[in-house]
GROMACS .gro file of C-alpha atoms in nm:
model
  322
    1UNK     CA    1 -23.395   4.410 -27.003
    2UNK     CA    2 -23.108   4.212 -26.812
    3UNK     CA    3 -22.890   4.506 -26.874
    4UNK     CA    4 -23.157   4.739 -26.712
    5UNK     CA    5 -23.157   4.464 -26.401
    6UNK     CA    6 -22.776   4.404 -26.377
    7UNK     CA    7 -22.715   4.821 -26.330
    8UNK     CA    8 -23.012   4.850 -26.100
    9UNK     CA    9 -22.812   4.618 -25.863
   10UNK     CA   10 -22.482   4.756 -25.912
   11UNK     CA   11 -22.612   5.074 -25.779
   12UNK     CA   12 -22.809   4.933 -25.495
   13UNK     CA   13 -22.532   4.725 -25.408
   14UNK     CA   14 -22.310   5.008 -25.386
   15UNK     CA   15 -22.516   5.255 -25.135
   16UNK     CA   16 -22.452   5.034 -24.854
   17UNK     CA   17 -22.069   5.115 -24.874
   18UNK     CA   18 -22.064   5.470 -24.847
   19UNK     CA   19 -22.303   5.462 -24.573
   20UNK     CA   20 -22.072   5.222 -24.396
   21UNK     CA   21 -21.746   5.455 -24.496
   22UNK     CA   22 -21.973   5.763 -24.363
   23UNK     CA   23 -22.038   5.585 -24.034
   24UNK     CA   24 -21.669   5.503 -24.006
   25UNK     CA   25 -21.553   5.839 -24.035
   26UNK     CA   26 -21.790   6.011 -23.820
   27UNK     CA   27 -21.706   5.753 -23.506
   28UNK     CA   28 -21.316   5.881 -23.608
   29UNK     CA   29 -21.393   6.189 -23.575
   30UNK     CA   30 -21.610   6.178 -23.242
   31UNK     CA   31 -21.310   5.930 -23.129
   32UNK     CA   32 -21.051   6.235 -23.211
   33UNK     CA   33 -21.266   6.519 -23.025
   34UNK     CA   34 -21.239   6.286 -22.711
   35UNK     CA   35 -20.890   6.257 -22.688
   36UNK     CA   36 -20.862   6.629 -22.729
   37UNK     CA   37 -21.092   6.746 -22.479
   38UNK     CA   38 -20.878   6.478 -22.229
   39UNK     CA   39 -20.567   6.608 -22.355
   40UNK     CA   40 -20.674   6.972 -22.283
   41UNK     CA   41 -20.878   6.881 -21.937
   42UNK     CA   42 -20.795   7.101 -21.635
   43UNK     CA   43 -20.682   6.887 -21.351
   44UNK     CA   44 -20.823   7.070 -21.084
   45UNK     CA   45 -21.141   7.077 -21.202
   46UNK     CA   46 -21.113   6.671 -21.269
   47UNK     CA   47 -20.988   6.649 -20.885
   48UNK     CA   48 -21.313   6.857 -20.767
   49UNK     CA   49 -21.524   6.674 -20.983
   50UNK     CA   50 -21.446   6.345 -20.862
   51UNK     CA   51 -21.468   6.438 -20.495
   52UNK     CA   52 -21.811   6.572 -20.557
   53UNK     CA   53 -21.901   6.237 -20.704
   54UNK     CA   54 -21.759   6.021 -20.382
   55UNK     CA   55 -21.968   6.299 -20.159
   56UNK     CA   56 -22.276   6.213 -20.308
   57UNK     CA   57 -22.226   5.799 -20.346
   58UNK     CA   58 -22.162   5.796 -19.967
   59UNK     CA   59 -22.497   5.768 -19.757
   60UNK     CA   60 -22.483   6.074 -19.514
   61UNK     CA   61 -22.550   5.934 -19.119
   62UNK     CA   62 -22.907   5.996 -19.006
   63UNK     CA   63 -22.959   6.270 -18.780
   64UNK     CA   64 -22.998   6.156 -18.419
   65UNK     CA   65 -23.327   6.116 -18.296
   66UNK     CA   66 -23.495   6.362 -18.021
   67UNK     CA   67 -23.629   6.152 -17.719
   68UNK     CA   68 -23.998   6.154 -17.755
   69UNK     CA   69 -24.198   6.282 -17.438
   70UNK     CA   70 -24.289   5.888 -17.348
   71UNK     CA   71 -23.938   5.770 -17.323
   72UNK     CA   72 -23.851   6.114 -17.115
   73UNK     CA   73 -24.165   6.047 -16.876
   74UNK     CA   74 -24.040   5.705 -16.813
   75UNK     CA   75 -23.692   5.774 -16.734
   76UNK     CA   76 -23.813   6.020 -16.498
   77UNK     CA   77 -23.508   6.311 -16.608
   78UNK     CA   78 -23.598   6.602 -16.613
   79UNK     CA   79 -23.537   6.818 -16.985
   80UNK     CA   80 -23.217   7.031 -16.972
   81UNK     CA   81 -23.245   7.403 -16.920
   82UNK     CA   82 -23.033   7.636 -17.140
   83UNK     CA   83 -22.723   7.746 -16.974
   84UNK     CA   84 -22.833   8.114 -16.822
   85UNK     CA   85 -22.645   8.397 -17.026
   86UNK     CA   86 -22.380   8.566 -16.860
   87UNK     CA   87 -22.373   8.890 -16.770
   88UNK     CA   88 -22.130   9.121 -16.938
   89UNK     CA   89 -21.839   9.171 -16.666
   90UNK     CA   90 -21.851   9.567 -16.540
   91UNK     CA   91 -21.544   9.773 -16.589
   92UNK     CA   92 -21.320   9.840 -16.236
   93UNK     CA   93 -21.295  10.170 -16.087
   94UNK     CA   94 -21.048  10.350 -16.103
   95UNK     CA   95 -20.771  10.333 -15.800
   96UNK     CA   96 -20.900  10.661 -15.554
   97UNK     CA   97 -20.642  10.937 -15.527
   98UNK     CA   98 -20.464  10.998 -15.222
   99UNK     CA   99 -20.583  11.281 -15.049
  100UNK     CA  100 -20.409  11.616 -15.045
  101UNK     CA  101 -20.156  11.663 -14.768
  102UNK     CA  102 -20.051  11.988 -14.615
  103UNK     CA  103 -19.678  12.088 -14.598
  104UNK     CA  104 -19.472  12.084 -14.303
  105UNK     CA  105 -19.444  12.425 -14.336
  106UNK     CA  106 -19.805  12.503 -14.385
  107UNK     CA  107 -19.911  12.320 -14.087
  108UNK     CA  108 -19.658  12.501 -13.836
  109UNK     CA  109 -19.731  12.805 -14.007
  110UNK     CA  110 -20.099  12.769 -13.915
  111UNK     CA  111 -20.012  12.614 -13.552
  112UNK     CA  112 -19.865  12.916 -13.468
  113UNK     CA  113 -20.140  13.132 -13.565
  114UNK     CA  114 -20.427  12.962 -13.387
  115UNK     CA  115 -20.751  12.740 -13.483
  116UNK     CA  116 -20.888  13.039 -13.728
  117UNK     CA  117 -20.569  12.958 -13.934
  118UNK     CA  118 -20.617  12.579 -13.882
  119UNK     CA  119 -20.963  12.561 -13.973
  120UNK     CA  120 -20.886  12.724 -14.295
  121UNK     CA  121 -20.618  12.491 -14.372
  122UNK     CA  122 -20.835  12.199 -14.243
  123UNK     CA  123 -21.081  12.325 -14.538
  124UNK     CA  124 -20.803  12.320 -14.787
  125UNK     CA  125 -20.676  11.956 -14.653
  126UNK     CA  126 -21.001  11.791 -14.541
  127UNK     CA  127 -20.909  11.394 -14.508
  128UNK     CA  128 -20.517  11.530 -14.381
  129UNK     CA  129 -20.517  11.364 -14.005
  130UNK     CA  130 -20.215  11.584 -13.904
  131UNK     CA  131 -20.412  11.918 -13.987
  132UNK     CA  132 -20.757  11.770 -13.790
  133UNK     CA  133 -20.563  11.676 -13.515
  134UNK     CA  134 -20.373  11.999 -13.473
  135UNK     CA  135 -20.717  12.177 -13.501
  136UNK     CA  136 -20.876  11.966 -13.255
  137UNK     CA  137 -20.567  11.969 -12.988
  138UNK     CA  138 -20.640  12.397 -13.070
  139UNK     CA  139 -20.979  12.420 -13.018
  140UNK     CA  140 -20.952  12.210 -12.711
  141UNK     CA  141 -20.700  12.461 -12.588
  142UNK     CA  142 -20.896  12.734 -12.670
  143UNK     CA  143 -21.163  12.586 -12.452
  144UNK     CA  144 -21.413  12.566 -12.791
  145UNK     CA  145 -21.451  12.224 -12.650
  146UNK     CA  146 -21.787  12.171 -12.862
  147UNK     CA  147 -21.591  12.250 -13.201
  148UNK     CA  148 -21.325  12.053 -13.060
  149UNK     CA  149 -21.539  11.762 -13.024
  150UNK     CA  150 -21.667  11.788 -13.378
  151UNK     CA  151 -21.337  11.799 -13.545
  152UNK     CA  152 -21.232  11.472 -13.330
  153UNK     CA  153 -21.517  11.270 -13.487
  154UNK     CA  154 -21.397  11.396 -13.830
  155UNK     CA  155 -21.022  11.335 -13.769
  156UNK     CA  156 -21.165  10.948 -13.651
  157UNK     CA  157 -21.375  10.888 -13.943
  158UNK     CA  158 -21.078  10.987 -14.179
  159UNK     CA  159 -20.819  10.833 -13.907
  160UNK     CA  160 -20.974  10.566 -13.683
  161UNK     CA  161 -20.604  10.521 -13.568
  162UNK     CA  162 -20.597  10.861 -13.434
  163UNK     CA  163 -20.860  10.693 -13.102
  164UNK     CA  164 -20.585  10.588 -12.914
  165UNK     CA  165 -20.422  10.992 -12.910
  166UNK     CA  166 -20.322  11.070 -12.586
  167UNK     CA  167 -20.395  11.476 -12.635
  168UNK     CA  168 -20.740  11.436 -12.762
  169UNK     CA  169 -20.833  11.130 -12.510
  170UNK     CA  170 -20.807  11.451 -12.240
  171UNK     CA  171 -21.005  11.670 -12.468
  172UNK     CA  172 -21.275  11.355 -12.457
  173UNK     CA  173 -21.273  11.318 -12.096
  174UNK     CA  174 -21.289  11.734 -11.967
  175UNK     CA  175 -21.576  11.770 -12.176
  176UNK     CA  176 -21.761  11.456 -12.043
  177UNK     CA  177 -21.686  11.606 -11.703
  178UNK     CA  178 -21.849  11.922 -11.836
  179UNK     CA  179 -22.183  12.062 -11.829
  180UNK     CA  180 -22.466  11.812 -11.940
  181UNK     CA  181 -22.494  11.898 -12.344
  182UNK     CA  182 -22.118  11.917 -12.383
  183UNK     CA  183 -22.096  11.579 -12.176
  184UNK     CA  184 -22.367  11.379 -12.399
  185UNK     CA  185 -22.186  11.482 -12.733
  186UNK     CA  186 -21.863  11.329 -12.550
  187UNK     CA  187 -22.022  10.999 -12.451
  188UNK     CA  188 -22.197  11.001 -12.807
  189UNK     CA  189 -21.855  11.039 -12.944
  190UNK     CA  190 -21.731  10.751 -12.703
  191UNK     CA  191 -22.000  10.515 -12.821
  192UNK     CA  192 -21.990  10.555 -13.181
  193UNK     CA  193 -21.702  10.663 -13.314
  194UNK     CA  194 -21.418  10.534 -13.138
  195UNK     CA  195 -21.412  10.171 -13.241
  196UNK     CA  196 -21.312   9.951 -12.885
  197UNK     CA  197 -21.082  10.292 -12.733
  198UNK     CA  198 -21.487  10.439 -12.660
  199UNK     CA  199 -21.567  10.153 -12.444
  200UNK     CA  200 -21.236  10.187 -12.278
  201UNK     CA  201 -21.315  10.565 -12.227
  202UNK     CA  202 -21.679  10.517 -12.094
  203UNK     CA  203 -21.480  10.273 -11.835
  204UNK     CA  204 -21.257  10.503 -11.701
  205UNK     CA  205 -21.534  10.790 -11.679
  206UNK     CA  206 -21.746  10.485 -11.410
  207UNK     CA  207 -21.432  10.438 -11.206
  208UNK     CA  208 -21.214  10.745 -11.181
  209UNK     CA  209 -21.255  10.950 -10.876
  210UNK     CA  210 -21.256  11.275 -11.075
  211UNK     CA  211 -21.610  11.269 -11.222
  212UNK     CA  212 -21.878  11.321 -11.075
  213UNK     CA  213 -22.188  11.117 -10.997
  214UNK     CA  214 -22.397  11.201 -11.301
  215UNK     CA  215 -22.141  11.161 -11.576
  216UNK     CA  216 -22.027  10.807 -11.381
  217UNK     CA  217 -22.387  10.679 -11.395
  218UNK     CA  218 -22.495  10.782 -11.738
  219UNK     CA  219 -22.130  10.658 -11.839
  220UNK     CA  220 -22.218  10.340 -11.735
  221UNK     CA  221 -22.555  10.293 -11.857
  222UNK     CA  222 -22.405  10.366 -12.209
  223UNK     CA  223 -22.165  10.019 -12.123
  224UNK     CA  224 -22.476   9.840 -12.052
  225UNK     CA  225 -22.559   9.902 -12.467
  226UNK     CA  226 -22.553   9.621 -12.718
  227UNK     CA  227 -22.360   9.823 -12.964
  228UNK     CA  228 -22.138   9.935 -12.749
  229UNK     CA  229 -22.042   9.577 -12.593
  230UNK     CA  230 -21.995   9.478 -12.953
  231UNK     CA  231 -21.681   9.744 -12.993
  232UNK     CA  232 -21.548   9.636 -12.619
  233UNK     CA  233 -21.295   9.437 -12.569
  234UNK     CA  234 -21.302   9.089 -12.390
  235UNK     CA  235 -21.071   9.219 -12.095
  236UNK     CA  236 -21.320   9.530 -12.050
  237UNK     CA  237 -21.606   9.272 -12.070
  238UNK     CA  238 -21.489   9.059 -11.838
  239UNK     CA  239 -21.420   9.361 -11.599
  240UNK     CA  240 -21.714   9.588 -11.595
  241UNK     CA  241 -21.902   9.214 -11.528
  242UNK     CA  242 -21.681   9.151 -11.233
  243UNK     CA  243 -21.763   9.577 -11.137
  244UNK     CA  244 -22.155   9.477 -11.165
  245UNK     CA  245 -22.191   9.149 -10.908
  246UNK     CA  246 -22.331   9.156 -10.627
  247UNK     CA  247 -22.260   8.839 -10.496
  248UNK     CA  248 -21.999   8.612 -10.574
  249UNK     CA  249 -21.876   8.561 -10.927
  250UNK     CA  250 -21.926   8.231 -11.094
  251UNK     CA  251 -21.669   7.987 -11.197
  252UNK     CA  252 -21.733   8.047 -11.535
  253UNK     CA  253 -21.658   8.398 -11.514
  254UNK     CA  254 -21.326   8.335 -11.303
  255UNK     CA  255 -21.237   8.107 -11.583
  256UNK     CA  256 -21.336   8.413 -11.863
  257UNK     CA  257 -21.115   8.658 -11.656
  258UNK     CA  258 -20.802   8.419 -11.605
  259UNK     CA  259 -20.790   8.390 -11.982
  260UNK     CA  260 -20.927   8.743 -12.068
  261UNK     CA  261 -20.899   8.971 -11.799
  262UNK     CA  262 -20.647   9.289 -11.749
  263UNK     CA  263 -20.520   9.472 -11.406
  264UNK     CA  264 -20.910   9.600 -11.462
  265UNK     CA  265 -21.020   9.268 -11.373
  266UNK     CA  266 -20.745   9.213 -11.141
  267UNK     CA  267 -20.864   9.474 -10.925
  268UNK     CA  268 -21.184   9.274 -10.860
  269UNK     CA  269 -21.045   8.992 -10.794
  270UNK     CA  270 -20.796   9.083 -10.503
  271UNK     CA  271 -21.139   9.266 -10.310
  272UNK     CA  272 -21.263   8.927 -10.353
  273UNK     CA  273 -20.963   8.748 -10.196
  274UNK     CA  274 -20.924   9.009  -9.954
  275UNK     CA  275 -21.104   8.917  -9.596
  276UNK     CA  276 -21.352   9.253  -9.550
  277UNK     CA  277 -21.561   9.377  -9.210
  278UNK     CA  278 -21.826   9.078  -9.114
  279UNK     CA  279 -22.135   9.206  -9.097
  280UNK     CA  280 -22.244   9.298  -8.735
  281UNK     CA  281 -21.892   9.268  -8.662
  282UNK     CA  282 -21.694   9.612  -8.666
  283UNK     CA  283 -21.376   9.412  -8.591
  284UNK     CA  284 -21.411   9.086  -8.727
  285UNK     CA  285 -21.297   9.000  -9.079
  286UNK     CA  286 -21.480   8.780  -9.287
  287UNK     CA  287 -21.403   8.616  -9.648
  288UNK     CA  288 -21.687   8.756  -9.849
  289UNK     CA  289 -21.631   8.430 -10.097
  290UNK     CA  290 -21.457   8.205  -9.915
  291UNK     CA  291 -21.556   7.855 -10.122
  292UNK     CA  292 -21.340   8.061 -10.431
  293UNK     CA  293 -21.056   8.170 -10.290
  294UNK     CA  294 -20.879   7.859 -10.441
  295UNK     CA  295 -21.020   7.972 -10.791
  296UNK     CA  296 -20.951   8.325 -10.688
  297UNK     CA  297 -20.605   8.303 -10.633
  298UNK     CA  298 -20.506   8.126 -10.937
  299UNK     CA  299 -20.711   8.381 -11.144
  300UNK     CA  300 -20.510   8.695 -10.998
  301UNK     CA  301 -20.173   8.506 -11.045
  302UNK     CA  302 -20.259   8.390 -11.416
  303UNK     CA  303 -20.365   8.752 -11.491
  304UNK     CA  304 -20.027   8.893 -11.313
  305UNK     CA  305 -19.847   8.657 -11.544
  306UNK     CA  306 -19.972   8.772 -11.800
  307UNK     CA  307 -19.910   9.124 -11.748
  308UNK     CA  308 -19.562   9.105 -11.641
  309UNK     CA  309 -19.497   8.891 -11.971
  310UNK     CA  310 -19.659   9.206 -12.159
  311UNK     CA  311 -19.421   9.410 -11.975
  312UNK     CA  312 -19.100   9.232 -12.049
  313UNK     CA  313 -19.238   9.219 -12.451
  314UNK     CA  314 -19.251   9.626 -12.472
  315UNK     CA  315 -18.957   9.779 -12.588
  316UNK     CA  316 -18.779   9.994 -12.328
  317UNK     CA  317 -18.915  10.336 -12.384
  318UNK     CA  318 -18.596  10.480 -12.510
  319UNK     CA  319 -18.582  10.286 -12.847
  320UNK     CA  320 -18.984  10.312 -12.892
  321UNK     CA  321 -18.906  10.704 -12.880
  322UNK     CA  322 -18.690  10.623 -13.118
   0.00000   0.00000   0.00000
């Protein structure tokens, strides 16, 4: 029975070994795997890994607070609008094309043969001022002074330059001397189409001896028109003013025409200065403003000074030709 007892330890005593040795090779083996997998690691992987780990340890700021509605009340500032969106820019036109020009030799061609030849070639070159102008100067010739009138308001909306032509100023002028239709399409044409030349024309209609009393008067009610002050210039301001008074002009306007005024002007102002019958006197001569013949005086000389100085400016007329 002791020999039964001795083996039964022996072989109890001898299960706790292997376990152990079991245990002990297992960890050697686990131990072996790990250095492998480290061995074999990719390190780019490692890198992202451990930059993902940082991320996440690292408390992320709060987001910023929105101002409740008490604290805006109290500060009294007013909530920002949203910036307005802007509108998409639009594309430029395109530059306009010059307009079509007639030939030298077209235009003399046509000049030769008349307005019917002109007209046509006006139709081919509609915006050419050299054409309009020839057919106006035509048609004037051809005493068509209506069409002639027409095609001068055309050649000055294309040409507003073309006011100051010497040819169709004459054309302007016979027909406002003509019968009463053909006269108010030439005053018309004056007052609206001529820029500050109209004025100028209207001006010379009042004062020259060669028109008659009708055309003079309506001539210068047309003057008397807002819209047609607005083109004048200051010297014909000042001038059909000084043509208006009845009694003698103020010191204000002597002082307008010595800075302003023209030989227009200056024709006023010497009557002025100039003694004149006394009334109920046949032979006596009387001052008609005799307190302003100091101011008078000095306005006549500042406007001849002025218009010699113009004078000696111009080029001699031999090299403007040129």
């Amino acid at each position: 029975m002791s020999g039964s007892v001795s083996h039964v330890g022996e072989s109890g005593l001898g299960r706790p070994k292997a376990a152990a040795t079991l245990a002990a090779l297992g960890l050697l083996a686990a131990t072996g795997l790990v250095c492998g997998a480290v061995a074999l690691r990719d390190p780019t992987a490692v890198t992202a890994l451990e930059q993902g780990a940082s991320a996440s340890a690292s408390p992320s700021p709060p987001p910023a607070a929105a101002p409740s509605s008490s604290v805006r009340e109290s500060s009294g500032a007013p909530a920002p609008e949203p910036a307005p969106a802007l509108a998409p820019a639009e594309p430029e036109a395109p530059a306009k094309a010059p307009p079509a020009r007639a030939q030298p030799a077209e235009l003399e061609s046509a000049q030769a043969a008349g307005s019917a030849a002109l007209g046509s070639l006006a139709q081919r070159y509609p915006e050419d001022p050299a054409v309009l102008r020839a057919l106006a100067v035509a048609q004037g010739r051809e005493k068509a002074m209506a069409a002639a009138l027409l095609t001068a308001q055309r050649l000055f909306e294309v040409a507003p330059e073309e006011a100051t032509n010497d040819e169709l100023k004459q054309i302007i002028l016979r027909a406002a001397n003509g019968t009463p239709d053909l006269a108010l399409t030439a005053f018309d044409l004056m007052a609206k189409h001529m820029g500050s030349r109209g004025p100028d024309l209207l001006y010379e209609v009042v004062t020259a001896p060669k028109f008659g009393d009708w055309p003079r008067d309506h001539a210068s009610t047309r003057l008397m028109e807002s819209s047609v002050r607005q083109l004048a210039s200051p010297a014909l301001l000042v001038a059909d003013d000084l043509r208006r008074l009845t009694e003698c002009p103020t010191k204000a306007m002597l002082a307008r025409a010595r800075e302003e005024g023209d030989v227009r002007a200056l024709h006023y102002i010497k009557a002025l200065g100039t003694p004149q019958p006394c009334r109920g006197h046949r032979t006596r001569k009387c001052l008609r403003c005799g307190p302003l013949q100091k101011e008078l005086r000095a306005t006549a000389g500042a406007i001849e000074k002025r218009k010699n100085d113009k004078a000696a400016a111009a080029p001699p007329a031999a090299s403007a030709a040129r």
